[in-house]
PDB file of C-alpha atoms and ligand atoms in Angstrom:
ATOM      1  CA  MET A  77     262.272 185.124 151.365  1.00 97.00           C
ATOM      2  CA  LEU A  78     259.034 183.145 151.037  1.00 98.00           C
ATOM      3  CA  ILE A  79     257.069 183.151 147.762  1.00 99.00           C
ATOM      4  CA  LEU A  80     253.562 181.721 147.747  1.00 99.00           C
ATOM      5  CA  ALA A  81     252.704 179.543 144.711  1.00 98.00           C
ATOM      6  CA  LEU A  82     248.974 180.222 144.522  1.00 98.00           C
ATOM      7  CA  ASP A  83     247.792 177.326 142.361  1.00 98.00           C
ATOM      8  CA  VAL A  84     244.315 177.477 143.835  1.00 97.00           C
ATOM      9  CA  VAL A  85     241.508 177.065 141.304  1.00 97.00           C
ATOM     10  CA  ASP A  86     238.824 179.049 143.054  1.00 96.00           C
ATOM     11  CA  HIS A  87     238.860 182.836 142.804  1.00 98.00           C
ATOM     12  CA  GLU A  88     237.510 183.652 146.275  1.00 98.00           C
ATOM     13  CA  ARG A  89     239.643 181.044 147.967  1.00 98.00           C
ATOM     14  CA  ALA A  90     242.737 182.337 146.176  1.00 98.00           C
ATOM     15  CA  LEU A  91     242.095 185.877 147.424  1.00 98.00           C
ATOM     16  CA  LYS A  92     241.447 184.607 150.945  1.00 98.00           C
ATOM     17  CA  VAL A  93     244.683 182.563 151.056  1.00 98.00           C
ATOM     18  CA  ALA A  94     246.614 185.561 149.657  1.00 98.00           C
ATOM     19  CA  LYS A  95     245.203 187.916 152.294  1.00 98.00           C
ATOM     20  CA  ASP A  96     245.571 185.440 155.158  1.00 98.00           C
ATOM     21  CA  THR A  97     249.237 184.734 154.375  1.00 98.00           C
ATOM     22  CA  ALA A  98     250.293 188.203 153.172  1.00 98.00           C
ATOM     23  CA  GLU A  99     252.132 189.091 156.385  1.00 98.00           C
ATOM     24  CA  PHE A 100     254.624 186.258 155.838  1.00 98.00           C
ATOM     25  CA  VAL A 101     254.914 186.198 152.074  1.00 98.00           C
ATOM     26  CA  SER A 102     257.196 188.443 149.955  1.00 98.00           C
ATOM     27  CA  ALA A 103     255.484 187.727 146.634  1.00 98.00           C
ATOM     28  CA  ILE A 104     252.705 185.658 145.099  1.00 99.00           C
ATOM     29  CA  LYS A 105     253.473 183.443 142.126  1.00 98.00           C
ATOM     30  CA  VAL A 106     250.489 183.044 139.795  1.00 98.00           C
ATOM     31  CA  ASN A 107     250.411 180.150 137.381  1.00 98.00           C
ATOM     32  CA  TYR A 108     247.958 178.880 134.731  1.00 98.00           C
ATOM     33  CA  PRO A 109     245.587 176.966 137.060  1.00 98.00           C
ATOM     34  CA  LEU A 110     244.432 180.165 138.780  1.00 98.00           C
ATOM     35  CA  VAL A 111     244.319 182.415 135.720  1.00 98.00           C
ATOM     36  CA  LEU A 112     242.534 179.810 133.597  1.00 98.00           C
ATOM     37  CA  THR A 113     239.805 179.520 136.216  1.00 97.00           C
ATOM     38  CA  ALA A 114     239.590 182.994 137.755  1.00 98.00           C
ATOM     39  CA  GLY A 115     240.530 185.062 134.702  1.00 97.00           C
ATOM     40  CA  VAL A 116     243.568 187.237 134.068  1.00 96.00           C
ATOM     41  CA  ASP A 117     242.279 190.161 136.149  1.00 97.00           C
ATOM     42  CA  VAL A 118     242.951 188.143 139.282  1.00 98.00           C
ATOM     43  CA  ILE A 119     246.562 189.244 138.746  1.00 97.00           C
ATOM     44  CA  SER A 120     245.623 192.872 139.332  1.00 97.00           C
ATOM     45  CA  GLU A 121     243.588 191.987 142.415  1.00 98.00           C
ATOM     46  CA  LEU A 122     246.480 189.996 143.888  1.00 98.00           C
ATOM     47  CA  SER A 123     248.962 192.756 143.040  1.00 98.00           C
ATOM     48  CA  GLU A 124     247.138 194.954 145.521  1.00 98.00           C
ATOM     49  CA  ILE A 125     247.886 192.408 148.248  1.00 98.00           C
ATOM     50  CA  ARG A 126     251.518 191.480 147.471  1.00 98.00           C
ATOM     51  CA  PRO A 127     253.819 191.793 144.421  1.00 98.00           C
ATOM     52  CA  VAL A 128     252.902 189.191 141.797  1.00 98.00           C
ATOM     53  CA  ILE A 129     255.274 187.006 139.796  1.00 98.00           C
ATOM     54  CA  ALA A 130     253.544 185.860 136.598  1.00 98.00           C
ATOM     55  CA  ASP A 131     254.575 182.268 136.071  1.00 98.00           C
ATOM     56  CA  PHE A 132     253.419 181.624 132.533  1.00 97.00           C
ATOM     57  CA  LYS A 133     256.688 179.877 131.709  1.00 95.00           C
ATOM     58  CA  ILE A 134     257.089 181.997 128.611  1.00 98.00           C
ATOM     59  CA  ALA A 135     258.546 179.779 125.870  1.00 98.00           C
ATOM     60  CA  ASP A 136     257.786 181.098 122.413  1.00 98.00           C
ATOM     61  CA  ILE A 137     259.292 183.124 119.587  1.00 98.00           C
ATOM     62  CA  PRO A 138     260.454 186.590 120.660  1.00 98.00           C
ATOM     63  CA  TYR A 139     257.395 188.434 119.296  1.00 98.00           C
ATOM     64  CA  THR A 140     254.802 186.247 121.075  1.00 98.00           C
ATOM     65  CA  SER A 141     256.867 186.046 124.242  1.00 98.00           C
ATOM     66  CA  GLY A 142     257.181 189.820 124.369  1.00 98.00           C
ATOM     67  CA  LEU A 143     253.437 190.152 123.886  1.00 98.00           C
ATOM     68  CA  ILE A 144     252.719 187.812 126.805  1.00 98.00           C
ATOM     69  CA  ALA A 145     255.121 189.752 129.004  1.00 98.00           C
ATOM     70  CA  LYS A 146     253.556 193.090 128.007  1.00 98.00           C
ATOM     71  CA  ILE A 147     250.013 191.873 128.764  1.00 98.00           C
ATOM     72  CA  VAL A 148     250.888 190.732 132.261  1.00 98.00           C
ATOM     73  CA  PHE A 149     253.047 193.759 133.099  1.00 98.00           C
ATOM     74  CA  GLU A 150     250.063 195.906 132.063  1.00 98.00           C
ATOM     75  CA  LYS A 151     248.081 193.951 134.682  1.00 97.00           C
ATOM     76  CA  GLY A 152     250.511 195.087 137.332  1.00 97.00           C
ATOM     77  CA  VAL A 153     252.895 192.179 137.894  1.00 98.00           C
ATOM     78  CA  ARG A 154     256.363 192.777 139.330  1.00 98.00           C
ATOM     79  CA  ALA A 155     258.084 189.926 137.476  1.00 98.00           C
ATOM     80  CA  VAL A 156     257.649 187.289 134.803  1.00 98.00           C
ATOM     81  CA  ILE A 157     259.096 183.814 134.475  1.00 98.00           C
ATOM     82  CA  ALA A 158     260.424 182.580 131.133  1.00 98.00           C
ATOM     83  CA  HIS A 159     261.908 179.279 130.071  1.00 98.00           C
ATOM     84  CA  GLY A 160     265.605 179.439 129.302  1.00 98.00           C
ATOM     85  CA  PHE A 161     265.727 176.702 126.664  1.00 98.00           C
ATOM     86  CA  VAL A 162     264.118 179.089 124.159  1.00 98.00           C
ATOM     87  CA  GLY A 163     267.461 180.821 123.680  1.00 98.00           C
ATOM     88  CA  ARG A 164     268.920 184.295 123.645  1.00 98.00           C
ATOM     89  CA  ASP A 165     266.540 186.102 121.266  1.00 98.00           C
ATOM     90  CA  THR A 166     263.407 185.366 123.292  1.00 98.00           C
ATOM     91  CA  LEU A 167     265.070 186.179 126.620  1.00 98.00           C
ATOM     92  CA  GLN A 168     266.360 189.451 125.207  1.00 98.00           C
ATOM     93  CA  GLU A 169     262.866 190.424 124.045  1.00 98.00           C
ATOM     94  CA  VAL A 170     261.269 189.542 127.387  1.00 99.00           C
ATOM     95  CA  ARG A 171     264.023 191.496 129.162  1.00 98.00           C
ATOM     96  CA  ARG A 172     263.399 194.481 126.872  1.00 98.00           C
ATOM     97  CA  VAL A 173     259.658 194.493 127.583  1.00 98.00           C
ATOM     98  CA  ALA A 174     260.206 194.025 131.332  1.00 98.00           C
ATOM     99  CA  SER A 175     262.547 197.017 131.393  1.00 98.00           C
ATOM    100  CA  ASP A 176     259.738 199.226 130.033  1.00 98.00           C
ATOM    101  CA  TYR A 177     257.840 198.425 133.237  1.00 98.00           C
ATOM    102  CA  ASP A 178     260.818 198.369 135.584  1.00 98.00           C
ATOM    103  CA  GLY A 179     259.969 194.687 135.953  1.00 98.00           C
ATOM    104  CA  GLU A 180     262.005 191.601 136.669  1.00 98.00           C
ATOM    105  CA  VAL A 181     262.654 188.455 134.628  1.00 99.00           C
ATOM    106  CA  TYR A 182     263.326 185.022 136.136  1.00 99.00           C
ATOM    107  CA  VAL A 183     264.520 182.152 133.979  1.00 98.00           C
ATOM    108  CA  VAL A 184     263.831 178.436 134.489  1.00 98.00           C
ATOM    109  CA  THR A 185     266.967 176.297 134.401  1.00 98.00           C
ATOM    110  CA  GLU A 186     265.652 172.778 135.044  1.00 98.00           C
ATOM    111  CA  LEU A 187     262.348 171.607 136.500  1.00 98.00           C
ATOM    112  CA  SER A 188     262.173 170.244 140.045  1.00 98.00           C
ATOM    113  CA  SER A 189     260.384 167.111 138.836  1.00 98.00           C
ATOM    114  CA  THR A 190     262.248 163.934 137.817  1.00 98.00           C
ATOM    115  CA  GLY A 191     261.609 164.788 134.172  1.00 98.00           C
ATOM    116  CA  GLY A 192     263.691 167.936 134.653  1.00 97.00           C
ATOM    117  CA  LYS A 193     266.745 165.660 134.574  1.00 97.00           C
ATOM    118  CA  GLU A 194     265.825 164.103 131.225  1.00 98.00           C
ATOM    119  CA  PHE A 195     266.643 167.034 128.937  1.00 97.00           C
ATOM    120  CA  MET A 196     266.983 170.231 130.941  1.00 97.00           C
ATOM    121  CA  SER A 197     269.789 169.394 133.417  1.00 97.00           C
ATOM    122  CA  GLU A 198     272.277 168.973 130.626  1.00 98.00           C
ATOM    123  CA  HIS A 199     271.867 172.605 129.566  1.00 98.00           C
ATOM    124  CA  ALA A 200     270.911 174.223 132.885  1.00 98.00           C
ATOM    125  CA  LEU A 201     274.291 175.854 133.493  1.00 98.00           C
ATOM    126  CA  GLU A 202     274.429 177.274 129.958  1.00 98.00           C
ATOM    127  CA  ILE A 203     270.923 178.642 130.522  1.00 98.00           C
ATOM    128  CA  ALA A 204     272.043 180.223 133.809  1.00 98.00           C
ATOM    129  CA  LYS A 205     274.981 181.937 132.061  1.00 98.00           C
ATOM    130  CA  LEU A 206     272.744 183.068 129.201  1.00 98.00           C
ATOM    131  CA  ALA A 207     270.212 184.573 131.629  1.00 98.00           C
ATOM    132  CA  GLU A 208     273.034 186.451 133.355  1.00 98.00           C
ATOM    133  CA  SER A 209     274.478 187.751 130.095  1.00 98.00           C
ATOM    134  CA  VAL A 210     271.058 188.964 128.929  1.00 98.00           C
ATOM    135  CA  GLY A 211     270.643 190.903 132.181  1.00 98.00           C
ATOM    136  CA  CYS A 212     267.841 188.872 133.715  1.00 98.00           C
ATOM    137  CA  ASP A 213     267.255 189.159 137.444  1.00 98.00           C
ATOM    138  CA  GLY A 214     267.259 185.577 138.567  1.00 98.00           C
ATOM    139  CA  LEU A 215     266.867 181.872 138.010  1.00 98.00           C
ATOM    140  CA  ILE A 216     264.403 179.178 138.997  1.00 98.00           C
ATOM    141  CA  ALA A 217     266.237 176.095 140.275  1.00 98.00           C
ATOM    142  CA  PRO A 218     264.982 172.882 141.896  1.00 98.00           C
ATOM    143  CA  ALA A 219     264.596 172.700 145.672  1.00 98.00           C
ATOM    144  CA  THR A 220     264.445 168.941 145.173  1.00 98.00           C
ATOM    145  CA  ARG A 221     268.125 168.876 144.074  1.00 98.00           C
ATOM    146  CA  PRO A 222     270.218 171.262 146.225  1.00 98.00           C
ATOM    147  CA  ASP A 223     273.402 170.284 144.352  1.00 98.00           C
ATOM    148  CA  ARG A 224     271.844 171.846 141.227  1.00 98.00           C
ATOM    149  CA  ILE A 225     271.122 175.069 143.126  1.00 98.00           C
ATOM    150  CA  ARG A 226     274.819 175.232 144.012  1.00 98.00           C
ATOM    151  CA  ALA A 227     275.761 174.558 140.406  1.00 98.00           C
ATOM    152  CA  VAL A 228     273.562 177.276 138.844  1.00 98.00           C
ATOM    153  CA  LYS A 229     274.578 179.709 141.572  1.00 98.00           C
ATOM    154  CA  SER A 230     278.237 179.260 140.734  1.00 98.00           C
ATOM    155  CA  ALA A 231     277.539 179.451 136.982  1.00 98.00           C
ATOM    156  CA  ALA A 232     275.720 182.785 137.364  1.00 98.00           C
ATOM    157  CA  PRO A 233     276.784 184.317 140.675  1.00 98.00           C
ATOM    158  CA  SER A 234     275.129 187.697 140.128  1.00 98.00           C
ATOM    159  CA  LEU A 235     271.618 186.242 139.787  1.00 98.00           C
ATOM    160  CA  LYS A 236     269.061 185.545 142.502  1.00 98.00           C
ATOM    161  CA  VAL A 237     267.897 181.934 142.731  1.00 98.00           C
ATOM    162  CA  LEU A 238     264.267 181.118 143.556  1.00 98.00           C
ATOM    163  CA  CYS A 239     263.536 177.495 144.398  1.00 98.00           C
ATOM    164  CA  PRO A 240     260.240 175.622 144.047  1.00 98.00           C
ATOM    165  CA  GLY A 241     259.863 172.099 145.397  1.00 98.00           C
ATOM    166  CA  VAL A 242     259.857 172.642 149.167  1.00 98.00           C
ATOM    167  CA  GLY A 243     257.069 170.842 151.045  1.00 97.00           C
ATOM    168  CA  ALA A 244     254.821 168.779 148.749  1.00 98.00           C
ATOM    169  CA  GLN A 245     257.723 167.820 146.441  1.00 98.00           C
ATOM    170  CA  GLY A 246     259.976 166.932 149.367  1.00 97.00           C
ATOM    171  CA  GLY A 247     262.591 169.736 149.358  1.00 97.00           C
ATOM    172  CA  SER A 248     263.839 170.964 152.754  1.00 97.00           C
ATOM    173  CA  VAL A 249     264.182 174.632 153.689  1.00 98.00           C
ATOM    174  CA  GLU A 250     267.530 174.103 155.376  1.00 97.00           C
ATOM    175  CA  ASP A 251     269.134 172.196 152.481  1.00 98.00           C
ATOM    176  CA  VAL A 252     267.891 174.723 149.947  1.00 98.00           C
ATOM    177  CA  MET A 253     269.085 177.767 151.867  1.00 98.00           C
ATOM    178  CA  LYS A 254     272.465 176.162 152.600  1.00 97.00           C
ATOM    179  CA  ALA A 255     272.813 175.588 148.854  1.00 98.00           C
ATOM    180  CA  GLY A 256     272.563 179.353 148.320  1.00 97.00           C
ATOM    181  CA  ALA A 257     268.894 179.941 147.452  1.00 98.00           C
ATOM    182  CA  ASP A 258     267.560 183.472 147.811  1.00 98.00           C
ATOM    183  CA  ALA A 259     263.929 182.412 148.130  1.00 98.00           C
ATOM    184  CA  ILE A 260     261.753 179.347 148.412  1.00 98.00           C
ATOM    185  CA  ILE A 261     258.513 178.975 146.468  1.00 98.00           C
ATOM    186  CA  VAL A 262     255.855 177.012 148.386  1.00 98.00           C
ATOM    187  CA  GLY A 263     252.379 176.088 147.175  1.00 98.00           C
ATOM    188  CA  ARG A 264     250.412 173.071 148.383  1.00 98.00           C
ATOM    189  CA  ALA A 265     252.114 172.867 151.776  1.00 98.00           C
ATOM    190  CA  ILE A 266     250.597 176.292 152.490  1.00 98.00           C
ATOM    191  CA  TYR A 267     247.311 176.576 150.597  1.00 98.00           C
ATOM    192  CA  ASN A 268     246.227 172.964 151.202  1.00 98.00           C
ATOM    193  CA  SER A 269     247.052 173.039 154.898  1.00 98.00           C
ATOM    194  CA  PRO A 270     244.144 173.345 157.346  1.00 98.00           C
ATOM    195  CA  ASP A 271     245.499 176.768 158.378  1.00 98.00           C
ATOM    196  CA  PRO A 272     247.378 178.436 155.480  1.00 98.00           C
ATOM    197  CA  ARG A 273     248.311 181.471 157.573  1.00 98.00           C
ATOM    198  CA  GLU A 274     249.900 179.299 160.256  1.00 98.00           C
ATOM    199  CA  SER A 275     251.700 177.226 157.661  1.00 98.00           C
ATOM    200  CA  ALA A 276     253.090 180.392 155.988  1.00 98.00           C
ATOM    201  CA  ARG A 277     254.150 181.701 159.415  1.00 98.00           C
ATOM    202  CA  ARG A 278     256.025 178.456 160.111  1.00 98.00           C
ATOM    203  CA  TYR A 279     257.914 178.643 156.795  1.00 98.00           C
ATOM    204  CA  PHE A 280     258.705 182.294 157.453  1.00 98.00           C
ATOM    205  CA  GLU A 281     260.093 181.489 160.911  1.00 98.00           C
ATOM    206  CA  GLU A 282     262.036 178.485 159.641  1.00 98.00           C
ATOM    207  CA  LEU A 283     263.584 180.625 156.900  1.00 98.00           C
ATOM    208  CA  ARG A 284     264.589 183.217 159.480  1.00 97.00           C
ATOM    209  CA  SER A 285     266.190 180.711 161.816  1.00 97.00           C
ATOM    210  CA  VAL A 286     268.058 178.925 159.004  1.00 97.00           C
ATOM    211  CA  ARG A 287     269.254 182.324 157.716  1.00 95.00           C
ATOM    212  CA  GLU A 288     270.552 183.228 161.185  1.00 95.00           C
ATOM    213  CA  LYS A 289     272.328 179.888 161.451  1.00 94.00           C
ATOM    214  CA  ILE A 290     273.998 180.390 158.049  1.00 93.00           C
ATOM    215  CA  ASP A 291     275.010 183.971 158.903  1.00 91.00           C
ATOM    216  CA  ARG A 292     276.485 182.860 162.250  1.00 91.00           C
ATOM    217  CA  LYS A 293     278.477 180.129 160.504  1.00 88.00           C
ATOM    218  CA  ASP A 294     279.730 182.570 157.835  1.00 84.00           C
ATOM    219  CA  GLY A 295     280.680 185.037 160.575  1.00 81.00           C
ATOM    220  CA  LYS A 296     282.748 182.389 162.335  1.00 59.00           C
ATOM    221  CA  ALA A 297     284.439 181.373 159.088  1.00 53.00           C
ATOM    222  CA  ASN A 298     285.521 184.966 158.272  1.00 48.00           C
TER     223      ASN A 298
HETATM  224  O1  O7E B 175     254.768 171.862 144.719  1.00 88.71           O
HETATM  225  P1  O7E B 175     254.109 173.096 145.214  1.00 88.71           P
HETATM  226  O2  O7E B 175     252.644 172.935 145.440  1.00 88.71           O
HETATM  227  O3  O7E B 175     254.815 173.717 146.374  1.00 88.71           O
HETATM  228  O4  O7E B 175     254.160 174.186 144.021  1.00 88.71           O
HETATM  229  C1  O7E B 175     255.320 174.485 143.335  1.00 88.71           C
HETATM  230  C2  O7E B 175     255.059 175.558 142.319  1.00 88.71           C
HETATM  231  O5  O7E B 175     256.272 175.860 141.651  1.00 88.71           O
HETATM  232  C3  O7E B 175     254.057 175.219 141.235  1.00 88.71           C
HETATM  233  O6  O7E B 175     253.419 176.418 140.829  1.00 88.71           O
HETATM  234  C4  O7E B 175     254.917 174.702 140.103  1.00 88.71           C
HETATM  235  O7  O7E B 175     254.327 174.923 138.840  1.00 88.71           O
HETATM  236  C5  O7E B 175     256.160 175.575 140.257  1.00 88.71           C
HETATM  237  N1  O7E B 175     257.422 174.986 139.791  1.00 88.71           N
HETATM  238  C6  O7E B 175     257.851 173.771 140.238  1.00 88.71           C
HETATM  239  O8  O7E B 175     257.205 173.130 141.077  1.00 88.71           O
HETATM  240  N2  O7E B 175     259.023 173.257 139.766  1.00 88.71           N
HETATM  241  C7  O7E B 175     259.813 173.903 138.879  1.00 88.71           C
HETATM  242  O9  O7E B 175     260.861 173.415 138.522  1.00 88.71           O
HETATM  243  C8  O7E B 175     259.409 175.159 138.433  1.00 88.71           C
HETATM  244  C9  O7E B 175     258.248 175.707 138.938  1.00 88.71           C
HETATM  245  C10 O7E B 175     258.004 177.047 138.632  1.00 88.71           C
HETATM  246  O10 O7E B 175     257.508 177.874 139.344  1.00 88.71           O
HETATM  247  O11 O7E B 175     258.486 177.373 137.488  1.00 88.71           O
HETATM  248  C11 O7E B 175     258.512 178.628 137.159  1.00 88.71           C
HETATM  249  C12 O7E B 175     258.494 178.547 135.730  1.00 88.71           C
END
């Protein structure tokens, strides 16, 4: 599954990239850069093109976190992303709000950047287990460190794992999928390419061929 990280800071361009790539993209992840420039209603516009994941990295006390989740679910998003380091009470509240909208909750374990290793790595597996016990739907894990994808996957086997860091940050589709990822999240390598639609198509095809390779290998092993 391919998720487009639409960190474009121009409203019209964002809509154009979303429409041009829609055929190959399962969901659109919206982050602060777009909403702070185009306004929060861009979420509703994008939701008419593909399901939107609101990536506002919710990390506050339960009351405020729940409020943020409610506002974006009211705008039509399919899922929200919360930080895991905030602890059980906040995740429970976000989960509760999401359930009112039949929505999903994804939880960040450790960031894909080098700084993600400074504080977050140490607790990433506890966060993964917490997210599973709270009934969240999935985790965000770094495409830049496939060994960490494997680790969170085995800590919380029932959760989906979505991985940013492919392309501009150097992660490879094959390594990430072999590590057990359910989806890759790609931004700049698509929206900054001269032909975003073609770039999305190439990621889509690469995902399909890697998936087939993995399935063939699993078939042989069984
Ligand atoms: O590097 P790009 O351009 O492919 O974009 C990656 C996107 O994923 C971007 O929106 C960034 O904010 C996000 N991201 C990471 O790059 N690394 C992480 O560890 C986590 C995220 C992310 O989406 O977090 C969700 C909270």
